[in-house]
GROMACS .gro file of N, CA and C in nm:
model
  366
    1MET      N    1  -0.155   1.490   0.264
    1MET     CA    2  -0.229   1.476   0.384
    1MET      C    3  -0.274   1.331   0.395
    2VAL      N    4  -0.264   1.276   0.514
    2VAL     CA    5  -0.311   1.141   0.539
    2VAL      C    6  -0.397   1.144   0.665
    3THR      N    7  -0.513   1.084   0.658
    3THR     CA    8  -0.601   1.076   0.774
    3THR      C    9  -0.665   0.939   0.779
    4GLY      N   10  -0.718   0.903   0.893
    4GLY     CA   11  -0.783   0.774   0.906
    4GLY      C   12  -0.874   0.770   1.027
    5TYR      N   13  -0.956   0.668   1.032
    5TYR     CA   14  -1.048   0.651   1.143
    5TYR      C   15  -1.058   0.503   1.178
    6GLN      N   16  -1.042   0.471   1.306
    6GLN     CA   17  -1.057   0.334   1.357
    6GLN      C   18  -1.203   0.319   1.400
    7TRP      N   19  -1.284   0.248   1.320
    7TRP     CA   20  -1.427   0.235   1.345
    7TRP      C   21  -1.457   0.151   1.468
    8ASN      N   22  -1.381   0.045   1.486
    8ASN     CA   23  -1.395  -0.044   1.601
    8ASN      C   24  -1.263  -0.121   1.611
    9PRO      N   25  -1.249  -0.217   1.700
    9PRO     CA   26  -1.119  -0.286   1.712
    9PRO      C   27  -1.075  -0.359   1.584
   10ASN      N   28  -1.168  -0.380   1.491
   10ASN     CA   29  -1.135  -0.456   1.370
   10ASN      C   30  -1.119  -0.370   1.244
   11TRP      N   31  -1.202  -0.271   1.222
   11TRP     CA   32  -1.206  -0.199   1.095
   11TRP      C   33  -1.142  -0.062   1.102
   12TYR      N   34  -1.066  -0.030   0.997
   12TYR     CA   35  -0.998   0.098   0.983
   12TYR      C   36  -1.021   0.148   0.840
   13THR      N   37  -1.046   0.278   0.826
   13THR     CA   38  -1.049   0.339   0.693
   13THR      C   39  -0.957   0.460   0.693
   14GLY      N   40  -0.906   0.491   0.578
   14GLY     CA   41  -0.815   0.606   0.568
   14GLY      C   42  -0.827   0.672   0.433
   15LEU      N   43  -0.767   0.788   0.423
   15LEU     CA   44  -0.765   0.861   0.297
   15LEU      C   45  -0.637   0.944   0.291
   16SER      N   46  -0.567   0.933   0.179
   16SER     CA   47  -0.451   1.019   0.155
   16SER      C   48  -0.484   1.109   0.036
   17VAL      N   49  -0.435   1.231   0.042
   17VAL     CA   50  -0.453   1.328  -0.066
   17VAL      C   51  -0.318   1.392  -0.092
   18GLU      N   52  -0.279   1.396  -0.219
   18GLU     CA   53  -0.152   1.458  -0.256
   18GLU      C   54  -0.177   1.551  -0.375
   19ALA      N   55  -0.115   1.668  -0.373
   19ALA     CA   56  -0.132   1.764  -0.482
   19ALA      C   57   0.000   1.831  -0.514
   20VAL      N   58   0.021   1.860  -0.643
   20VAL     CA   59   0.138   1.932  -0.690
   20VAL      C   60   0.087   2.046  -0.778
   21TYR      N   61   0.133   2.167  -0.749
   21TYR     CA   62   0.087   2.283  -0.825
   21TYR      C   63   0.200   2.352  -0.901
   22LYS      N   64   0.324   2.313  -0.877
   22LYS     CA   65   0.436   2.372  -0.949
   22LYS      C   66   0.461   2.287  -1.074
   23GLY      N   67   0.473   2.348  -1.188
   23GLY     CA   68   0.486   2.272  -1.312
   23GLY      C   69   0.349   2.222  -1.354
   24ASN      N   70   0.341   2.095  -1.392
   24ASN     CA   71   0.212   2.037  -1.428
   24ASN      C   72   0.132   2.012  -1.301
   25THR      N   73   0.012   2.068  -1.293
   25THR     CA   74  -0.074   2.047  -1.178
   25THR      C   75  -0.124   1.903  -1.177
   26ALA      N   76  -0.115   1.840  -1.062
   26ALA     CA   77  -0.162   1.702  -1.047
   26ALA      C   78  -0.210   1.682  -0.904
   27TYR      N   79  -0.308   1.595  -0.889
   27TYR     CA   80  -0.353   1.558  -0.756
   27TYR      C   81  -0.407   1.415  -0.762
   28GLU      N   82  -0.408   1.350  -0.646
   28GLU     CA   83  -0.459   1.214  -0.640
   28GLU      C   84  -0.512   1.183  -0.501
   29PHE      N   85  -0.595   1.080  -0.497
   29PHE     CA   86  -0.657   1.035  -0.374
   29PHE      C   87  -0.621   0.889  -0.351
   30GLY      N   88  -0.609   0.851  -0.226
   30GLY     CA   89  -0.576   0.713  -0.191
   30GLY      C   90  -0.664   0.661  -0.078
   31PRO      N   91  -0.787   0.614  -0.109
   31PRO     CA   92  -0.868   0.554  -0.004
   31PRO      C   93  -0.808   0.421   0.043
   32THR      N   94  -0.818   0.395   0.173
   32THR     CA   95  -0.761   0.276   0.234
   32THR      C   96  -0.868   0.209   0.321
   33VAL      N   97  -0.868   0.076   0.322
   33VAL     CA   98  -0.953  -0.002   0.411
   33VAL      C   99  -0.866  -0.109   0.474
   34GLY      N  100  -0.878  -0.124   0.606
   34GLY     CA  101  -0.801  -0.226   0.677
   34GLY      C  102  -0.887  -0.304   0.773
   35TYR      N  103  -0.850  -0.429   0.795
   35TYR     CA  104  -0.921  -0.517   0.888
   35TYR      C  105  -0.818  -0.590   0.973
   36SER      N  106  -0.841  -0.594   1.102
   36SER     CA  107  -0.751  -0.662   1.196
   36SER      C  108  -0.833  -0.758   1.281
   37PHE      N  109  -0.780  -0.879   1.301
   37PHE     CA  110  -0.850  -0.973   1.387
   37PHE      C  111  -0.750  -1.055   1.466
   38LYS      N  112  -0.795  -1.103   1.583
   38LYS     CA  113  -0.709  -1.175   1.677
   38LYS      C  114  -0.772  -1.307   1.717
   39PRO      N  115  -0.749  -1.413   1.637
   39PRO     CA  116  -0.799  -1.544   1.679
   39PRO      C  117  -0.732  -1.584   1.811
   40THR      N  118  -0.803  -1.648   1.898
   40THR     CA  119  -0.753  -1.683   2.031
   40THR      C  120  -0.622  -1.760   2.022
   41GLY      N  121  -0.518  -1.703   2.086
   41GLY     CA  122  -0.388  -1.768   2.093
   41GLY      C  123  -0.306  -1.768   1.966
   42MET      N  124  -0.348  -1.699   1.863
   42MET     CA  125  -0.277  -1.704   1.734
   42MET      C  126  -0.214  -1.572   1.695
   43GLY      N  127  -0.212  -1.472   1.782
   43GLY     CA  128  -0.155  -1.343   1.747
   43GLY      C  129  -0.256  -1.255   1.676
   44THR      N  130  -0.206  -1.164   1.593
   44THR     CA  131  -0.291  -1.067   1.524
   44THR      C  132  -0.268  -1.076   1.373
   45PHE      N  133  -0.376  -1.076   1.298
   45PHE     CA  134  -0.371  -1.074   1.152
   45PHE      C  135  -0.426  -0.941   1.103
   46ASP      N  136  -0.356  -0.878   1.008
   46ASP     CA  137  -0.400  -0.750   0.951
   46ASP      C  138  -0.403  -0.761   0.799
   47ILE      N  139  -0.509  -0.707   0.740
   47ILE     CA  140  -0.521  -0.700   0.594
   47ILE      C  141  -0.557  -0.556   0.559
   48THR      N  142  -0.482  -0.495   0.466
   48THR     CA  143  -0.505  -0.356   0.427
   48THR      C  144  -0.496  -0.345   0.275
   49THR      N  145  -0.587  -0.268   0.218
   49THR     CA  146  -0.582  -0.242   0.075
   49THR      C  147  -0.593  -0.091   0.051
   50GLN      N  148  -0.521  -0.043  -0.049
   50GLN     CA  149  -0.526   0.099  -0.084
   50GLN      C  150  -0.535   0.111  -0.235
   51LEU      N  151  -0.618   0.202  -0.281
   51LEU     CA  152  -0.631   0.233  -0.422
   51LEU      C  153  -0.580   0.375  -0.442
   52ILE      N  154  -0.496   0.397  -0.543
   52ILE     CA  155  -0.447   0.530  -0.577
   52ILE      C  156  -0.517   0.572  -0.706
   53VAL      N  157  -0.583   0.689  -0.704
   53VAL     CA  158  -0.655   0.741  -0.821
   53VAL      C  159  -0.606   0.882  -0.850
   54SER      N  160  -0.554   0.904  -0.971
   54SER     CA  161  -0.504   1.037  -1.008
   54SER      C  162  -0.613   1.118  -1.077
   55ASN      N  163  -0.591   1.247  -1.089
   55ASN     CA  164  -0.686   1.334  -1.159
   55ASN      C  165  -0.693   1.302  -1.309
   56GLU      N  166  -0.595   1.230  -1.362
   56GLU     CA  167  -0.594   1.192  -1.504
   56GLU      C  168  -0.661   1.055  -1.526
   57GLY      N  169  -0.717   0.996  -1.420
   57GLY     CA  170  -0.783   0.866  -1.434
   57GLY      C  171  -0.687   0.748  -1.429
   58GLU      N  172  -0.564   0.768  -1.386
   58GLU     CA  173  -0.467   0.659  -1.372
   58GLU      C  174  -0.482   0.595  -1.234
   59PHE      N  175  -0.450   0.464  -1.226
   59PHE     CA  176  -0.468   0.389  -1.102
   59PHE      C  177  -0.339   0.321  -1.058
   60GLY      N  178  -0.326   0.304  -0.931
   60GLY     CA  179  -0.222   0.224  -0.868
   60GLY      C  180  -0.282   0.168  -0.741
   61GLY      N  181  -0.203   0.096  -0.663
   61GLY     CA  182  -0.258   0.047  -0.538
   61GLY      C  183  -0.176  -0.063  -0.476
   62SER      N  184  -0.226  -0.110  -0.362
   62SER     CA  185  -0.155  -0.216  -0.291
   62SER      C  186  -0.252  -0.301  -0.209
   63LEU      N  187  -0.206  -0.421  -0.179
   63LEU     CA  188  -0.274  -0.514  -0.091
   63LEU      C  189  -0.169  -0.568   0.004
   64ARG      N  190  -0.189  -0.552   0.134
   64ARG     CA  191  -0.090  -0.591   0.233
   64ARG      C  192  -0.155  -0.678   0.340
   65SER      N  193  -0.080  -0.777   0.386
   65SER     CA  194  -0.126  -0.860   0.497
   65SER      C  195  -0.008  -0.884   0.590
   66SER      N  196  -0.039  -0.902   0.717
   66SER     CA  197   0.068  -0.931   0.813
   66SER      C  198   0.013  -1.014   0.928
   67TRP      N  199   0.104  -1.083   0.994
   67TRP     CA  200   0.073  -1.163   1.113
   67TRP      C  201   0.173  -1.126   1.220
   68THR      N  202   0.123  -1.089   1.336
   68THR     CA  203   0.208  -1.062   1.451
   68THR      C  204   0.188  -1.174   1.551
   69ALA      N  205   0.297  -1.239   1.591
   69ALA     CA  206   0.291  -1.354   1.680
   69ALA      C  207   0.238  -1.314   1.818
   70PRO      N  208   0.182  -1.411   1.892
   70PRO     CA  209   0.142  -1.381   2.030
   70PRO      C  210   0.262  -1.327   2.107
   71GLY      N  211   0.241  -1.228   2.190
   71GLY     CA  212   0.350  -1.166   2.263
   71GLY      C  213   0.421  -1.057   2.185
   72ASP      N  214   0.377  -1.033   2.061
   72ASP     CA  215   0.431  -0.925   1.977
   72ASP      C  216   0.582  -0.934   1.952
   73SER      N  217   0.640  -1.054   1.948
   73SER     CA  218   0.785  -1.064   1.928
   73SER      C  219   0.824  -1.083   1.781
   74TRP      N  220   0.740  -1.144   1.701
   74TRP     CA  221   0.770  -1.167   1.559
   74TRP      C  222   0.657  -1.111   1.474
   75LYS      N  223   0.694  -1.062   1.356
   75LYS     CA  224   0.595  -1.015   1.261
   75LYS      C  225   0.636  -1.060   1.121
   76VAL      N  226   0.540  -1.113   1.046
   76VAL     CA  227   0.562  -1.158   0.909
   76VAL      C  228   0.463  -1.083   0.820
   77GLY      N  229   0.512  -1.025   0.713
   77GLY     CA  230   0.426  -0.948   0.624
   77GLY      C  231   0.442  -0.990   0.479
   78LEU      N  232   0.336  -0.973   0.402
   78LEU     CA  233   0.337  -1.000   0.259
   78LEU      C  234   0.259  -0.888   0.193
   79SER      N  235   0.316  -0.829   0.086
   79SER     CA  236   0.246  -0.720   0.019
   79SER      C  237   0.262  -0.731  -0.132
   80TYR      N  238   0.159  -0.685  -0.200
   80TYR     CA  239   0.159  -0.673  -0.346
   80TYR      C  240   0.133  -0.525  -0.377
   81ILE      N  241   0.217  -0.466  -0.464
   81ILE     CA  242   0.201  -0.326  -0.500
   81ILE      C  243   0.197  -0.315  -0.653
   82TYR      N  244   0.096  -0.247  -0.703
   82TYR     CA  245   0.087  -0.218  -0.845
   82TYR      C  246   0.134  -0.074  -0.864
   83HIS      N  247   0.251  -0.057  -0.923
   83HIS     CA  248   0.309   0.075  -0.947
   83HIS      C  249   0.266   0.126  -1.085
   84ASN      N  250   0.225   0.251  -1.090
   84ASN     CA  251   0.193   0.317  -1.216
   84ASN      C  252   0.262   0.452  -1.213
   85ALA      N  253   0.361   0.472  -1.298
   85ALA     CA  254   0.440   0.594  -1.299
   85ALA      C  255   0.360   0.717  -1.339
   86MET      N  256   0.237   0.699  -1.382
   86MET     CA  257   0.152   0.813  -1.417
   86MET      C  258   0.077   0.867  -1.295
   87THR      N  259   0.098   0.807  -1.178
   87THR     CA  260   0.047   0.862  -1.052
   87THR      C  261   0.164   0.922  -0.975
   88LEU      N  262   0.136   1.011  -0.882
   88LEU     CA  263   0.243   1.072  -0.804
   88LEU      C  264   0.315   0.968  -0.718
   89VAL      N  265   0.239   0.879  -0.655
   89VAL     CA  266   0.301   0.773  -0.574
   89VAL      C  267   0.385   0.681  -0.663
   90GLY      N  268   0.333   0.642  -0.778
   90GLY     CA  269   0.407   0.555  -0.868
   90GLY      C  270   0.531   0.622  -0.924
   91GLU      N  271   0.521   0.749  -0.958
   91GLU     CA  272   0.636   0.823  -1.010
   91GLU      C  273   0.749   0.825  -0.907
   92ARG      N  274   0.713   0.835  -0.782
   92ARG     CA  275   0.812   0.843  -0.675
   92ARG      C  276   0.867   0.706  -0.637
   93ASP      N  277   0.785   0.601  -0.642
   93ASP     CA  278   0.823   0.471  -0.585
   93ASP      C  279   0.846   0.359  -0.685
   94ILE      N  280   0.820   0.379  -0.814
   94ILE     CA  281   0.831   0.269  -0.911
   94ILE      C  282   0.975   0.217  -0.914
   95PRO      N  283   0.992   0.084  -0.901
   95PRO     CA  284   1.129   0.030  -0.895
   95PRO      C  285   1.201   0.025  -1.030
   96PHE      N  286   1.129   0.005  -1.141
   96PHE     CA  287   1.190  -0.004  -1.273
   96PHE      C  288   1.104   0.073  -1.371
   97LEU      N  289   1.166   0.156  -1.452
   97LEU     CA  290   1.091   0.238  -1.547
   97LEU      C  291   1.148   0.219  -1.688
   98SER      N  292   1.066   0.236  -1.787
   98SER     CA  293   1.104   0.228  -1.928
   98SER      C  294   1.149   0.086  -1.962
   99SER      N  295   1.276   0.066  -1.995
   99SER     CA  296   1.320  -0.068  -2.034
   99SER      C  297   1.384  -0.138  -1.915
  100GLY      N  298   1.325  -0.126  -1.798
  100GLY     CA  299   1.379  -0.185  -1.676
  100GLY      C  300   1.363  -0.335  -1.670
  101PHE      N  301   1.407  -0.392  -1.562
  101PHE     CA  302   1.412  -0.536  -1.540
  101PHE      C  303   1.278  -0.605  -1.563
  102MET      N  304   1.169  -0.548  -1.514
  102MET     CA  305   1.039  -0.614  -1.522
  102MET      C  306   0.970  -0.597  -1.656
  103SER      N  307   1.016  -0.511  -1.742
  103SER     CA  308   0.942  -0.484  -1.865
  103SER      C  309   0.985  -0.570  -1.983
  104GLY      N  310   1.085  -0.656  -1.965
  104GLY     CA  311   1.130  -0.740  -2.075
  104GLY      C  312   1.191  -0.661  -2.189
  105GLY      N  313   1.242  -0.540  -2.162
  105GLY     CA  314   1.304  -0.458  -2.265
  105GLY      C  315   1.209  -0.363  -2.335
  106GLU      N  316   1.079  -0.385  -2.320
  106GLU     CA  317   0.980  -0.297  -2.382
  106GLU      C  318   0.952  -0.179  -2.290
  107PRO      N  319   0.924  -0.061  -2.345
  107PRO     CA  320   0.888   0.053  -2.261
  107PRO      C  321   0.766   0.021  -2.175
  108SER      N  322   0.774   0.054  -2.047
  108SER     CA  323   0.665   0.026  -1.955
  108SER      C  324   0.659   0.134  -1.848
  109ILE      N  325   0.540   0.174  -1.812
  109ILE     CA  326   0.524   0.270  -1.703
  109ILE      C  327   0.462   0.205  -1.580
  110THR      N  328   0.442   0.074  -1.586
  110THR     CA  329   0.384   0.002  -1.471
  110THR      C  330   0.475  -0.112  -1.429
  111ASN      N  331   0.468  -0.146  -1.302
  111ASN     CA  332   0.542  -0.259  -1.247
  111ASN      C  333   0.460  -0.324  -1.137
  112HIS      N  334   0.485  -0.450  -1.117
  112HIS     CA  335   0.424  -0.526  -1.008
  112HIS      C  336   0.535  -0.560  -0.910
  113GLU      N  337   0.509  -0.541  -0.781
  113GLU     CA  338   0.609  -0.568  -0.679
  113GLU      C  339   0.547  -0.655  -0.570
  114ILE      N  340   0.620  -0.757  -0.529
  114ILE     CA  341   0.579  -0.843  -0.418
  114ILE      C  342   0.690  -0.839  -0.314
  115ASN      N  343   0.653  -0.811  -0.190
  115ASN     CA  344   0.748  -0.806  -0.079
  115ASN      C  345   0.709  -0.903   0.030
  116MET      N  346   0.808  -0.966   0.089
  116MET     CA  347   0.786  -1.046   0.209
  116MET      C  348   0.882  -0.996   0.315
  117THR      N  349   0.834  -0.971   0.435
  117THR     CA  350   0.918  -0.923   0.543
  117THR      C  351   0.904  -1.014   0.664
  118VAL      N  352   1.012  -1.031   0.734
  118VAL     CA  353   1.013  -1.102   0.862
  118VAL      C  354   1.085  -1.012   0.960
  119SER      N  355   1.021  -0.981   1.072
  119SER     CA  356   1.079  -0.888   1.169
  119SER      C  357   1.076  -0.949   1.308
  120TYR      N  358   1.182  -0.927   1.382
  120TYR     CA  359   1.187  -0.960   1.524
  120TYR      C  360   1.178  -0.829   1.600
  121LEU      N  361   1.078  -0.816   1.683
  121LEU     CA  362   1.054  -0.693   1.757
  121LEU      C  363   1.112  -0.706   1.896
  122TYR      N  364   1.205  -0.618   1.930
  122TYR     CA  365   1.266  -0.624   2.063
  122TYR      C  366   1.258  -0.492   2.133
   0.00000   0.00000   0.00000
C-alpha cells in the first residue's frame, strides 16, 4: 500500500507499507518526505527522501532530486539509493548480491546506486 498527502504546493509526505505472510512473515514501512519549489523563471526543483525500515530492524532508503525546465520540456534527475537485501524492497531491487560487482568479491547484502537521468518530455 502506498499513500501520501500534499500539505501545500511545496511539501509532500507519504508512507508505503509492504507485508509478506507466505513463508517467512515480513513487513516494512517506508516514510517519504518531499519538497518542491519553483524559483522565478528557473523551472521546478524537487527533492524527495525515503527511509525503508523492516520488522527485523534493517534499513534502506533513497534520496532523489530533479529539475524540470521552464515549459516542462526537459527533466534532469539525480538519485542515490542504499539497497539492503534484508528488506523487501532491497531483496527485489538490489543490483548486485553476494560476490557481485560492487562488493569487491566479498559477500555483501548491501549496495549503493547512483542514477542520473535526462528526459525530453513531448
